[in-house]
Short mmCIF file of C-alpha atoms in Angstrom, two decimals:
data_model
loop_
_atom_site.label_atom_id
_atom_site.label_comp_id
_atom_site.label_asym_id
_atom_site.label_seq_id
_atom_site.Cartn_x
_atom_site.Cartn_y
_atom_site.Cartn_z
CA MET A 1 -10.63 91.70 100.07
CA ALA A 2 -10.14 95.39 100.21
CA PRO A 3 -6.30 95.24 101.60
CA LEU A 4 -5.57 92.62 98.66
CA SER A 5 -6.92 95.13 95.87
CA SER A 6 -5.30 98.09 97.62
CA SER A 7 -1.85 96.32 97.55
CA LEU A 8 -2.24 95.23 93.98
CA GLY A 9 -3.20 98.65 93.02
CA VAL A 10 0.09 100.08 94.86
CA ALA A 11 2.06 97.28 93.14
CA LYS A 12 0.52 98.15 89.75
CA PHE A 13 1.25 101.98 90.58
CA ALA A 14 4.82 101.18 91.57
CA SER A 15 5.39 99.03 88.32
CA ASN A 16 4.20 101.77 86.14
CA ALA A 17 6.20 104.47 87.78
CA ILE A 18 9.21 102.06 87.39
CA ARG A 19 8.55 101.58 83.74
CA HIS A 20 7.70 105.40 83.19
CA ARG A 21 11.06 106.22 84.57
CA LEU A 22 12.99 103.60 82.51
CA THR A 23 11.49 104.78 79.32
CA MET A 24 12.33 108.35 80.34
CA PHE A 25 15.99 107.16 81.07
CA HIS A 26 16.25 105.46 77.81
CA GLN A 27 14.97 108.59 75.94
CA LEU A 28 17.37 110.63 77.74
CA THR A 29 20.31 108.14 77.00
CA GLU A 30 19.37 108.31 73.26
CA VAL A 31 19.14 112.01 73.15
CA TYR A 32 22.63 112.48 74.83
CA ARG A 33 24.23 109.39 73.39
CA PRO A 34 25.54 111.26 70.23
CA SER A 35 27.03 113.90 72.32
CA ILE A 36 28.77 111.17 74.44
CA THR A 37 30.03 109.28 71.35
CA LYS A 38 31.22 112.74 69.64
CA ARG A 39 33.07 113.62 72.93
CA LYS A 40 34.55 109.84 72.97
CA GLU A 41 35.57 110.43 69.36
CA GLU A 42 37.32 113.52 70.24
CA LEU A 43 39.19 112.23 73.01
CA ILE A 44 40.43 109.30 71.02
CA GLU A 45 41.61 111.63 68.34
CA MET A 46 43.31 113.82 70.72
CA ILE A 47 45.15 110.82 72.30
CA LYS A 48 46.22 109.64 68.86
CA GLU A 49 47.70 113.14 68.18
CA LYS A 50 49.49 113.17 71.53
CA ALA A 51 50.99 109.59 70.86
CA GLU A 52 52.09 110.70 67.26
CA MET A 53 53.72 113.74 69.00
CA ALA A 54 55.45 111.69 71.70
CA ARG A 55 56.63 109.14 68.84
CA GLN A 56 58.27 111.94 67.10
CA SER A 57 60.15 113.61 70.06
CA GLU A 58 63.77 113.74 70.72
CA LEU A 59 63.32 111.43 73.90
CA ALA A 60 61.74 108.88 71.60
CA LYS A 61 64.57 108.98 69.08
CA LYS A 62 67.15 108.55 71.98
CA MET A 63 65.19 105.86 73.49
CA LYS A 64 65.11 103.96 70.17
CA VAL A 65 68.94 104.61 69.89
CA PHE A 66 69.42 103.17 73.49
CA LYS A 67 67.16 100.13 72.83
CA GLY A 68 69.21 99.28 70.21
CA PHE A 69 72.32 99.48 72.30
CA TYR A 70 70.83 97.75 75.12
CA THR A 71 69.41 94.81 73.00
CA LEU A 72 72.89 94.60 71.58
CA GLU A 73 74.93 94.58 74.61
CA MET A 74 72.67 92.49 77.04
CA SER A 75 71.66 89.80 74.68
CA PRO A 76 73.45 86.61 75.45
CA PRO A 77 76.35 85.52 73.22
CA SER A 78 75.64 83.95 69.70
CA ILE A 79 77.07 80.67 68.88
CA ASN A 80 79.68 82.56 66.56
CA GLU A 81 80.80 84.41 69.56
CA GLY A 82 81.26 81.50 71.63
CA LYS A 83 83.50 79.87 69.06
CA ARG A 84 85.51 82.97 68.81
CA ILE A 85 86.08 82.87 72.50
CA ALA A 86 87.02 79.26 72.36
CA HIS A 87 89.52 80.24 69.62
CA ASP A 88 90.92 83.10 71.69
CA ILE A 89 91.50 80.85 74.82
CA LYS A 90 93.21 78.41 72.51
CA LEU A 91 95.50 81.03 71.28
CA PHE A 92 96.31 82.47 74.52
CA LYS A 93 97.02 78.76 75.71
CA GLU A 94 99.67 78.57 72.90
CA PHE A 95 101.06 82.01 73.50
CA MET A 96 101.94 80.80 77.11
CA LYS A 97 103.19 77.55 76.19
CA THR A 98 105.51 78.72 73.56
CA GLY A 99 107.09 81.24 75.61
CA ALA A 100 106.10 84.12 73.37
CA VAL A 101 105.01 86.06 76.24
CA THR A 102 108.89 86.77 76.90
CA HIS A 103 108.92 88.57 73.57
CA LEU A 104 106.35 91.30 74.46
CA THR A 105 107.29 95.00 74.51
CA VAL A 106 106.60 96.99 77.71
CA LYS A 107 103.88 98.68 75.96
CA GLN A 108 102.10 95.36 74.98
CA ALA A 109 102.46 93.92 78.38
CA TRP A 110 101.06 97.07 79.96
CA LEU A 111 98.06 96.99 77.61
CA LEU A 112 97.44 93.42 78.31
CA PHE A 113 97.64 94.08 82.25
CA LEU A 114 95.30 96.93 81.84
CA VAL A 115 92.72 95.03 80.06
CA GLY A 116 92.90 92.19 82.54
CA LEU A 117 92.50 94.60 85.44
CA GLU A 118 89.48 96.16 83.61
CA VAL A 119 87.78 92.70 83.40
CA TYR A 120 88.61 92.08 86.98
CA LEU A 121 87.20 95.30 88.09
CA TRP A 122 83.85 94.95 86.29
CA PHE A 123 83.63 91.42 87.96
CA PHE A 124 84.34 93.11 91.31
CA ILE A 125 81.85 95.84 90.78
CA GLY A 126 79.18 93.51 89.68
CA GLU A 127 79.54 91.37 92.80
CA THR A 128 79.61 94.68 94.89
CA ILE A 129 76.40 95.86 93.41
CA ALA A 130 74.73 92.26 93.69
CA LYS A 131 75.41 91.79 97.28
CA GLY A 132 74.40 95.41 98.14
CA ARG A 133 77.68 96.25 100.24
CA ILE A 134 81.56 96.26 99.80
CA VAL A 135 82.37 93.85 102.41
CA GLY A 136 80.69 90.55 102.93
CA TYR A 137 77.33 89.19 101.98
CA VAL A 138 74.21 89.56 104.25
CA VAL A 139 73.69 86.34 106.15
CA PRO A 140 70.32 85.80 107.85
#
């Protein structure tokens, strides 16, 4: 019986020691908790101040303007723009059919040529960027 009572005594001692350490840990956390929450509040306040300063910076203002241009230029065409494009194509067909193209001045013809060249070059540059090289696609 002696070994059983001694092992119970060791277990009781260990459980008392663990309980004592846990209560001491809880007491320490209660003592230091206000300073932890105070530090946390200071950090949150500092982050809010930095965010407000960043929001008012010149870069933030420029990014806001850039975002406006980006959303305007990169958005898909609206229904009204699609109707306007269809109307412009219809006018171009009539322009070619009626022979009004022969009555263009050199300045107007040159301007139309430059606009067409610009559209073609933007398409070419887009294709070049998409395929990643000037000549040919990468074929695996």
